[in-house]
Amino acid sequence: PVVTVQFTDPVEQRLGHGKQHQRLGHGKQPQETTTLDTNVSVCLSCSPGNIIGSGIFISPKGVLEHAGSVGLSLIVWVCGGGICALGSMCYAELGVTIPKSGGDYSYVTEIFGGLVGFLLLWSAVLIMYPTTLAVIALTFSNYVLQPAFQNCVPPYLATRLLSTICILFLTWVNCSSVRWATRIQDVFTVAKLLALGLIIAVGLVQICRGHYDALRPSQAFEFTRDPSVGQIALAFLQASFAFSGWNFLNYVTEEVVEPRKNLPRAIYISIPLVTLVYTLTNIAYFSSMTPEELLASNAVAVTFGEKLLGVFSWVMPISVALSTFGGINGYLFTSSRLCFSGAREGHLPYLLAMIHLKNCTPIPALLVCCGATIVILCIGETHNLINYVSFINFLSYGVTIAGLLYYRWKRPNLLRPIKVSVLVPISYLVFWAVLLGFSLYSEPVVCGMGIVIMLTGVPVYFVGVHWKNKPRCVYRVVECVTYVGQKLCFVVFPQEDLSEITPLTASDKHID
């Protein structure tokens, strides 16, 4: 059997020369490499399964509120999908040019260096992914418990307990097998598409019966207030929460089978599909609800079901629960790979870069993501952080796509299997600058807080990463925690080529 032993001498750590050795049994046995499991099959369920979550059941209210009219809100949904398509084309080029897992973080670190990459990693690990996971988990528990509490809000403790159980269960699944995680994604993607298909079908039946007053051009563009660029920008931010996850596959590039072929294929198919589904779903909502009813509803899909499905209205809460369950699985899968990539670059503890010896899954990274999400669940309401998440998301997208242009100038001769027109990233960046500028002007506190959260990572970077000559006691503590973590989780560093691993000899250092 092959056992990987990591020797972490404090001096060598400061110099970045930690050694990795391998003990072999006395007999001549075949050597097996321990690498991250590469079993992410790309089909229509992979990327849409991560995009379609709780957003389509939460964001319509916010988009309509800021857009001010039904017609403009539908335009925002269509244009939001178009902007995501431009961004996904840029990410397809980056994904095959820099074939590393970690998405935005890996690309920005490669292009701009450690500080900028760390700031994106810091904001994602601290706020972006835990908060998004918490919001989706709470949406899941609220809709599951809604049939039992029809005339009141589900109890606070019950929603938190069910959300925690859901997070723990999916963490266990992702720790056990990549195949299990992707199978869950496949099954629940089909389920959520069928649920949205039911909403769309019922809505189209309503339209065929002539119930589309709110969609008539004469009424669709009746504004409840004078539209402003700032409010439209906030409407796009609300819609972006529903579209978040379109760059999911870029976080697991190393686990995608034939990424140069399958990555762009999945992106080009999934974004138009999701945009079509979202637009038709909103049209279905407006076929049965007036704008005032939609704005007054705290659960749009439930209100829709109660008005049109009668005794079968229970289908809607269950459908939303299935959708959010798959969304939690996808975000947990993605966020753990981000922690894995950050640890591999030295921006997070090395323990998070290790994978299970048999299952080949990043168990320490998954446990950290699970723990951070549960902490946010226990703190209280997380819906106020949705705008922070959307703003930070757009900020990271813009920095990454700006890096695409800079990388073309910096390394013009680098092989690029996919190379989009320069007008694509420029168009995205123009929209990005206008959106963030007017969002910051309209909501300076909310959006400014997103920038503050990101900038708090600057001192952490210089103390934790840039400062190399730390006291020896710090390294001893890190060594002890890493050793205990390896024993508890049965994890090792992934290996790609055993020929590059130095055999253990008597002259090598020993563990104290």
Tab-separated table of C-alpha atoms in Angstrom, residues 8-367:
chain	number	residue	atom	x	y	z
A	8	THR	CA	6.545	20.316	7.255
A	9	ASP	CA	9.750	21.785	8.628
A	10	PRO	CA	9.237	25.408	9.726
A	11	VAL	CA	12.326	26.670	7.897
A	12	GLU	CA	11.395	24.837	4.726
A	13	GLN	CA	7.842	26.171	4.966
A	14	ARG	CA	9.138	29.733	5.109
A	15	LEU	CA	11.160	29.079	1.983
A	16	GLY	CA	8.308	27.233	0.289
A	17	HIS	CA	10.254	23.964	0.020
A	18	GLY	CA	8.136	21.471	1.975
A	19	LYS	CA	9.055	17.904	0.965
A	20	GLN	CA	6.666	15.141	0.119
A	21	HIS	CA	7.782	11.556	0.468
A	22	GLN	CA	6.292	8.128	0.096
A	23	ARG	CA	6.718	4.994	2.170
A	24	LEU	CA	6.406	1.738	0.261
A	25	GLY	CA	5.882	-1.754	1.650
A	26	HIS	CA	8.789	-4.156	1.651
A	27	GLY	CA	7.372	-6.096	-1.290
A	28	LYS	CA	7.283	-4.742	-4.836
A	29	GLN	CA	3.756	-3.543	-5.221
A	30	PRO	CA	2.193	-1.411	-7.903
A	31	GLN	CA	2.139	2.278	-7.046
A	32	GLU	CA	-1.193	4.042	-7.160
A	33	THR	CA	-1.559	7.779	-7.342
A	34	THR	CA	-3.986	9.639	-5.124
A	35	THR	CA	-5.590	12.393	-7.182
A	36	LEU	CA	-8.809	14.384	-7.112
A	37	ASP	CA	-11.577	12.232	-8.555
A	38	THR	CA	-12.338	13.183	-12.168
A	39	ASN	CA	-15.887	12.005	-12.596
A	40	VAL	CA	-17.827	15.175	-13.378
A	41	SER	CA	-19.688	14.169	-16.513
A	42	VAL	CA	-20.905	17.201	-18.400
A	43	CYS	CA	-24.520	17.055	-19.518
A	44	LEU	CA	-27.450	19.445	-19.405
A	45	SER	CA	-27.881	18.711	-15.706
A	46	CYS	CA	-24.463	19.872	-14.568
A	47	SER	CA	-24.449	23.607	-15.169
A	48	PRO	CA	-28.213	24.331	-15.182
A	49	GLY	CA	-28.465	22.216	-12.058
A	50	ASN	CA	-26.249	24.672	-10.207
A	51	ILE	CA	-27.787	27.840	-11.703
A	52	ILE	CA	-31.446	26.966	-11.120
A	53	GLY	CA	-31.949	27.031	-7.385
A	54	SER	CA	-33.938	29.198	-5.031
A	55	GLY	CA	-33.246	32.354	-7.042
A	56	ILE	CA	-36.138	31.969	-9.477
A	57	PHE	CA	-38.493	31.692	-6.465
A	58	ILE	CA	-36.963	34.674	-4.591
A	59	SER	CA	-35.725	37.203	-7.156
A	60	PRO	CA	-38.904	37.910	-9.241
A	61	LYS	CA	-40.270	40.053	-6.421
A	62	GLY	CA	-37.055	42.093	-6.129
A	63	VAL	CA	-36.685	42.505	-9.892
A	64	LEU	CA	-40.265	43.746	-10.275
A	65	GLU	CA	-39.941	46.061	-7.272
A	66	HIS	CA	-36.857	47.824	-8.688
A	67	ALA	CA	-37.873	47.697	-12.363
A	68	GLY	CA	-41.242	49.263	-11.637
A	69	SER	CA	-43.205	47.507	-14.398
A	70	VAL	CA	-43.906	44.025	-15.730
A	71	GLY	CA	-42.477	44.744	-19.177
A	72	LEU	CA	-39.200	46.175	-17.906
A	73	SER	CA	-38.788	43.306	-15.441
A	74	LEU	CA	-39.065	40.777	-18.282
A	75	ILE	CA	-36.498	42.768	-20.266
A	76	VAL	CA	-34.175	42.625	-17.238
A	77	TRP	CA	-34.520	38.828	-17.095
A	78	VAL	CA	-33.722	38.418	-20.797
A	79	CYS	CA	-30.825	40.895	-20.738
A	80	GLY	CA	-29.504	39.317	-17.550
A	81	GLY	CA	-29.236	36.006	-19.384
A	82	GLY	CA	-27.514	37.753	-22.292
A	83	ILE	CA	-24.934	39.311	-19.986
A	84	CYS	CA	-24.299	35.921	-18.386
A	85	ALA	CA	-23.799	34.486	-21.889
A	86	LEU	CA	-21.112	37.105	-22.622
A	87	GLY	CA	-19.424	36.348	-19.323
A	88	SER	CA	-19.607	32.584	-19.842
A	89	MET	CA	-17.915	32.892	-23.242
A	90	CYS	CA	-15.014	34.716	-21.591
A	91	TYR	CA	-14.860	32.097	-18.850
A	92	ALA	CA	-14.801	29.320	-21.451
A	93	GLU	CA	-11.614	30.836	-22.895
A	94	LEU	CA	-10.070	31.216	-19.443
A	95	GLY	CA	-11.113	27.696	-18.448
A	96	VAL	CA	-9.218	25.990	-21.273
A	97	THR	CA	-6.295	28.460	-21.237
A	98	ILE	CA	-5.698	28.145	-17.477
A	99	PRO	CA	-7.019	24.612	-16.806
A	100	LYS	CA	-7.145	24.849	-13.016
A	101	SER	CA	-10.008	24.288	-10.618
A	102	GLY	CA	-10.997	27.318	-8.578
A	103	GLY	CA	-12.658	29.546	-11.171
A	104	ASP	CA	-12.240	33.295	-10.653
A	105	TYR	CA	-9.723	32.790	-7.866
A	106	SER	CA	-7.357	30.610	-9.892
A	107	TYR	CA	-7.524	32.866	-12.951
A	108	VAL	CA	-6.998	36.132	-11.048
A	109	THR	CA	-4.138	34.622	-9.018
A	110	GLU	CA	-2.441	33.445	-12.204
A	111	ILE	CA	-2.922	36.791	-13.965
A	112	PHE	CA	-2.655	39.489	-11.284
A	113	GLY	CA	-0.799	37.738	-8.479
A	114	GLY	CA	-1.482	36.594	-4.942
A	115	LEU	CA	-3.056	39.672	-3.291
A	116	VAL	CA	-5.899	40.162	-5.774
A	117	GLY	CA	-6.563	36.433	-5.872
A	118	PHE	CA	-6.593	36.240	-2.090
A	119	LEU	CA	-9.122	39.079	-1.829
A	120	LEU	CA	-11.515	37.194	-4.115
A	121	LEU	CA	-10.917	34.009	-2.134
A	122	TRP	CA	-11.424	35.845	1.169
A	123	SER	CA	-14.749	37.384	0.148
A	124	ALA	CA	-15.979	34.101	-1.330
A	125	VAL	CA	-15.065	31.944	1.683
A	126	LEU	CA	-16.183	34.529	4.257
A	127	ILE	CA	-19.443	35.777	2.754
A	128	MET	CA	-20.308	34.705	-0.778
A	129	TYR	CA	-20.659	30.938	-0.590
A	130	PRO	CA	-21.661	30.441	3.080
A	131	THR	CA	-24.348	33.112	2.832
A	132	THR	CA	-25.687	31.793	-0.477
A	133	LEU	CA	-25.767	28.265	0.924
A	134	ALA	CA	-27.534	29.497	4.061
A	135	VAL	CA	-30.174	31.392	2.062
A	136	ILE	CA	-30.884	28.392	-0.163
A	137	ALA	CA	-30.992	26.027	2.829
A	138	LEU	CA	-33.464	28.307	4.634
A	139	THR	CA	-35.594	28.490	1.506
A	140	PHE	CA	-35.553	24.688	1.369
A	141	SER	CA	-36.655	24.311	4.997
A	142	ASN	CA	-39.351	27.007	4.731
A	143	TYR	CA	-40.973	25.351	1.722
A	144	VAL	CA	-40.725	21.847	3.215
A	145	LEU	CA	-42.358	22.998	6.448
A	146	GLN	CA	-44.944	25.237	4.784
A	147	PRO	CA	-47.601	22.477	4.367
A	148	ALA	CA	-47.402	21.768	8.113
A	149	PHE	CA	-47.756	25.449	9.034
A	150	GLN	CA	-50.271	26.683	6.467
A	151	ASN	CA	-51.604	29.624	8.459
A	152	CYS	CA	-48.373	30.842	10.027
A	153	VAL	CA	-44.652	31.167	9.497
A	154	PRO	CA	-42.657	27.973	10.278
A	155	PRO	CA	-40.901	28.184	13.675
A	156	TYR	CA	-37.421	29.711	13.712
A	157	LEU	CA	-35.822	26.704	15.425
A	158	ALA	CA	-37.495	24.191	13.102
A	159	THR	CA	-36.249	25.927	9.941
A	160	ARG	CA	-32.685	26.160	11.303
A	161	LEU	CA	-32.678	22.534	12.419
A	162	LEU	CA	-33.944	21.230	9.071
A	163	SER	CA	-31.503	23.476	7.181
A	164	THR	CA	-28.614	22.138	9.277
A	165	ILE	CA	-29.674	18.519	8.700
A	166	CYS	CA	-29.828	19.162	4.954
A	167	ILE	CA	-26.349	20.746	4.920
A	168	LEU	CA	-24.860	17.918	7.006
A	169	PHE	CA	-26.425	15.208	4.830
A	170	LEU	CA	-25.176	16.718	1.565
A	171	THR	CA	-21.733	17.274	3.090
A	172	TRP	CA	-21.611	13.574	3.937
A	173	VAL	CA	-22.629	12.685	0.367
A	174	ASN	CA	-19.932	14.919	-1.138
A	175	CYS	CA	-17.329	13.503	1.270
A	176	SER	CA	-18.259	9.946	0.358
A	177	SER	CA	-18.197	10.071	-3.441
A	178	VAL	CA	-17.995	12.519	-6.327
A	179	ARG	CA	-20.224	10.132	-8.289
A	180	TRP	CA	-22.939	10.297	-5.646
A	181	ALA	CA	-22.816	14.094	-5.624
A	182	THR	CA	-23.124	14.325	-9.407
A	183	ARG	CA	-25.915	11.734	-9.470
A	184	ILE	CA	-27.879	13.805	-6.958
A	185	GLN	CA	-27.264	16.832	-9.168
A	186	ASP	CA	-28.539	14.925	-12.210
A	187	VAL	CA	-31.718	13.664	-10.498
A	188	PHE	CA	-32.702	16.940	-8.862
A	189	THR	CA	-31.939	18.944	-11.994
A	190	VAL	CA	-34.501	16.866	-13.874
A	191	ALA	CA	-36.933	17.277	-10.963
A	192	LYS	CA	-36.569	21.039	-10.791
A	193	LEU	CA	-36.884	21.421	-14.564
A	194	LEU	CA	-40.100	19.359	-14.425
A	195	ALA	CA	-41.394	21.600	-11.624
A	196	LEU	CA	-40.643	24.760	-13.574
A	197	GLY	CA	-42.124	23.065	-16.628
A	198	LEU	CA	-45.364	22.618	-14.661
A	199	ILE	CA	-45.420	26.331	-13.802
A	200	ILE	CA	-44.736	27.286	-17.413
A	201	ALA	CA	-47.357	24.853	-18.789
A	202	VAL	CA	-50.057	26.100	-16.406
A	203	GLY	CA	-49.117	29.680	-17.256
A	204	LEU	CA	-49.379	29.034	-20.994
A	205	VAL	CA	-52.812	27.456	-20.451
A	206	GLN	CA	-53.856	30.628	-18.627
A	207	ILE	CA	-52.593	32.758	-21.511
A	208	CYS	CA	-54.482	30.617	-24.035
A	209	ARG	CA	-57.622	31.217	-21.968
A	210	GLY	CA	-57.074	34.956	-22.280
A	211	HIS	CA	-55.714	35.637	-18.798
A	212	TYR	CA	-52.808	37.871	-19.732
A	213	ASP	CA	-53.953	41.366	-18.852
A	214	ALA	CA	-50.724	42.187	-17.029
A	215	LEU	CA	-48.750	41.164	-20.145
A	216	ARG	CA	-50.561	43.453	-22.585
A	217	PRO	CA	-48.126	46.158	-23.806
A	218	SER	CA	-50.512	48.892	-22.693
A	219	GLN	CA	-50.356	47.631	-19.093
A	220	ALA	CA	-46.980	45.899	-19.015
A	221	PHE	CA	-45.148	49.221	-19.205
A	222	GLU	CA	-47.273	51.085	-16.697
A	223	PHE	CA	-44.686	52.166	-14.159
A	224	THR	CA	-45.529	52.411	-10.475
A	225	ARG	CA	-42.866	55.121	-10.251
A	226	ASP	CA	-40.551	56.934	-12.627
A	227	PRO	CA	-37.770	54.519	-13.683
A	228	SER	CA	-34.161	55.461	-12.932
A	229	VAL	CA	-30.874	53.962	-14.018
A	230	GLY	CA	-29.967	53.249	-10.410
A	231	GLN	CA	-33.144	51.248	-9.789
A	232	ILE	CA	-32.688	49.322	-13.020
A	233	ALA	CA	-29.137	48.500	-11.919
A	234	LEU	CA	-30.489	47.140	-8.629
A	235	ALA	CA	-33.033	45.087	-10.609
A	236	PHE	CA	-30.127	43.515	-12.509
A	237	LEU	CA	-28.406	42.753	-9.191
A	238	GLN	CA	-31.531	40.953	-7.987
A	239	ALA	CA	-31.722	38.944	-11.210
A	240	SER	CA	-28.018	38.118	-10.979
A	241	PHE	CA	-28.706	36.216	-7.740
A	242	ALA	CA	-30.941	33.846	-9.711
A	243	PHE	CA	-28.292	33.449	-12.424
A	244	SER	CA	-25.405	32.980	-9.995
A	245	GLY	CA	-23.700	29.663	-10.620
A	246	TRP	CA	-23.258	30.088	-14.377
A	247	ASN	CA	-19.484	29.751	-13.897
A	248	PHE	CA	-19.855	26.574	-11.802
A	249	LEU	CA	-17.858	24.280	-14.098
A	250	ASN	CA	-14.852	26.631	-14.024
A	251	TYR	CA	-14.471	25.754	-10.335
A	252	VAL	CA	-14.099	22.046	-11.083
A	253	THR	CA	-12.216	22.171	-14.404
A	254	GLU	CA	-9.718	19.509	-13.281
A	255	GLU	CA	-12.578	17.089	-12.557
A	256	VAL	CA	-14.418	17.615	-15.852
A	257	VAL	CA	-13.954	14.900	-18.462
A	258	GLU	CA	-12.390	16.436	-21.607
A	259	PRO	CA	-12.783	20.056	-20.434
A	260	ARG	CA	-11.639	21.598	-23.730
A	261	LYS	CA	-14.644	20.076	-25.457
A	262	ASN	CA	-17.220	19.740	-22.706
A	263	LEU	CA	-16.702	23.008	-20.807
A	264	PRO	CA	-17.722	25.360	-23.653
A	265	ARG	CA	-20.438	22.936	-24.759
A	266	ALA	CA	-22.062	22.959	-21.316
A	267	ILE	CA	-21.817	26.759	-21.041
A	268	TYR	CA	-23.230	27.484	-24.497
A	269	ILE	CA	-26.196	25.154	-23.943
A	270	SER	CA	-26.986	25.932	-20.313
A	271	ILE	CA	-27.144	29.761	-20.364
A	272	PRO	CA	-29.753	30.049	-23.180
A	273	LEU	CA	-31.738	27.194	-21.599
A	274	VAL	CA	-31.803	28.833	-18.168
A	275	THR	CA	-32.661	32.252	-19.634
A	276	LEU	CA	-35.589	30.755	-21.542
A	277	VAL	CA	-36.853	28.895	-18.452
A	278	TYR	CA	-36.585	31.993	-16.239
A	279	THR	CA	-38.348	34.254	-18.731
A	280	LEU	CA	-41.208	31.815	-19.315
A	281	THR	CA	-41.549	31.240	-15.568
A	282	ASN	CA	-41.972	34.971	-14.966
A	283	ILE	CA	-44.505	35.182	-17.794
A	284	ALA	CA	-46.406	32.324	-16.118
A	285	TYR	CA	-46.375	34.186	-12.805
A	286	PHE	CA	-47.861	37.297	-14.415
A	287	SER	CA	-50.553	35.249	-16.169
A	288	SER	CA	-52.128	34.425	-12.803
A	289	MET	CA	-51.023	37.252	-10.498
A	290	THR	CA	-51.213	40.999	-10.742
A	291	PRO	CA	-47.996	42.946	-10.031
A	292	GLU	CA	-49.487	43.998	-6.681
A	293	GLU	CA	-50.162	40.374	-5.690
A	294	LEU	CA	-46.658	39.310	-6.657
A	295	LEU	CA	-45.084	42.140	-4.644
A	296	ALA	CA	-47.234	41.247	-1.623
A	297	SER	CA	-46.297	37.559	-1.731
A	298	ASN	CA	-43.410	36.181	0.322
A	299	ALA	CA	-43.536	32.858	-1.554
A	300	VAL	CA	-44.339	33.505	-5.205
A	301	ALA	CA	-44.532	29.858	-6.261
A	302	VAL	CA	-46.856	28.982	-3.361
A	303	THR	CA	-49.182	31.879	-4.205
A	304	PHE	CA	-49.137	30.749	-7.831
A	305	GLY	CA	-50.048	27.179	-6.830
A	306	GLU	CA	-52.825	28.247	-4.475
A	307	LYS	CA	-54.483	30.299	-7.210
A	308	LEU	CA	-54.270	27.758	-10.036
A	309	LEU	CA	-53.647	24.231	-8.726
A	310	GLY	CA	-56.378	23.993	-6.110
A	311	VAL	CA	-56.083	20.738	-4.158
A	312	PHE	CA	-52.757	20.085	-5.856
A	313	SER	CA	-51.226	23.309	-4.525
A	314	TRP	CA	-48.964	21.192	-2.293
A	315	VAL	CA	-46.973	20.392	-5.438
A	316	MET	CA	-45.374	23.848	-5.410
A	317	PRO	CA	-43.707	23.690	-1.968
A	318	ILE	CA	-42.366	20.223	-2.771
A	319	SER	CA	-41.100	21.394	-6.166
A	320	VAL	CA	-39.283	24.350	-4.655
A	321	ALA	CA	-37.778	22.057	-2.007
A	322	LEU	CA	-36.435	19.736	-4.729
A	323	SER	CA	-35.002	22.691	-6.621
A	324	THR	CA	-33.246	24.143	-3.600
A	325	PHE	CA	-31.955	20.742	-2.462
A	326	GLY	CA	-30.125	20.335	-5.762
A	327	GLY	CA	-28.898	23.929	-5.539
A	328	ILE	CA	-27.383	23.319	-2.092
A	329	ASN	CA	-25.583	20.244	-3.405
A	330	GLY	CA	-24.145	22.177	-6.352
A	331	TYR	CA	-22.956	25.143	-4.289
A	332	LEU	CA	-21.422	22.875	-1.644
A	333	PHE	CA	-19.594	20.957	-4.366
A	334	THR	CA	-18.282	24.194	-5.889
A	335	SER	CA	-17.291	26.021	-2.700
A	336	SER	CA	-15.276	23.079	-1.394
A	337	ARG	CA	-13.246	23.055	-4.620
A	338	LEU	CA	-12.564	26.766	-4.166
A	339	CYS	CA	-11.146	26.115	-0.683
A	340	PHE	CA	-9.130	23.232	-2.130
A	341	SER	CA	-7.630	25.485	-4.823
A	342	GLY	CA	-6.861	28.264	-2.334
A	343	ALA	CA	-5.049	25.880	-0.002
A	344	ARG	CA	-3.057	24.436	-2.889
A	345	GLU	CA	-1.819	27.951	-3.713
A	346	GLY	CA	-0.799	28.522	-0.073
A	347	HIS	CA	-3.542	31.075	0.661
A	348	LEU	CA	-5.376	28.769	3.068
A	349	PRO	CA	-4.083	26.088	5.483
A	350	TYR	CA	-2.477	23.169	3.645
A	351	LEU	CA	-4.875	20.735	5.288
A	352	LEU	CA	-7.636	22.057	3.006
A	353	ALA	CA	-5.604	20.967	-0.047
A	354	MET	CA	-5.697	17.313	0.996
A	355	ILE	CA	-8.072	14.630	-0.273
A	356	HIS	CA	-9.315	11.340	1.127
A	357	LEU	CA	-6.958	8.460	0.416
A	358	LYS	CA	-9.702	6.162	-0.922
A	359	ASN	CA	-12.624	8.380	-1.930
A	360	CYS	CA	-10.397	11.093	-3.471
A	361	THR	CA	-12.707	13.872	-2.193
A	362	PRO	CA	-11.560	17.097	-0.440
A	363	ILE	CA	-13.038	16.255	2.957
A	364	PRO	CA	-11.338	19.044	5.011
A	365	ALA	CA	-12.496	21.712	2.535
A	366	LEU	CA	-16.037	20.312	2.574
A	367	LEU	CA	-16.120	20.359	6.376
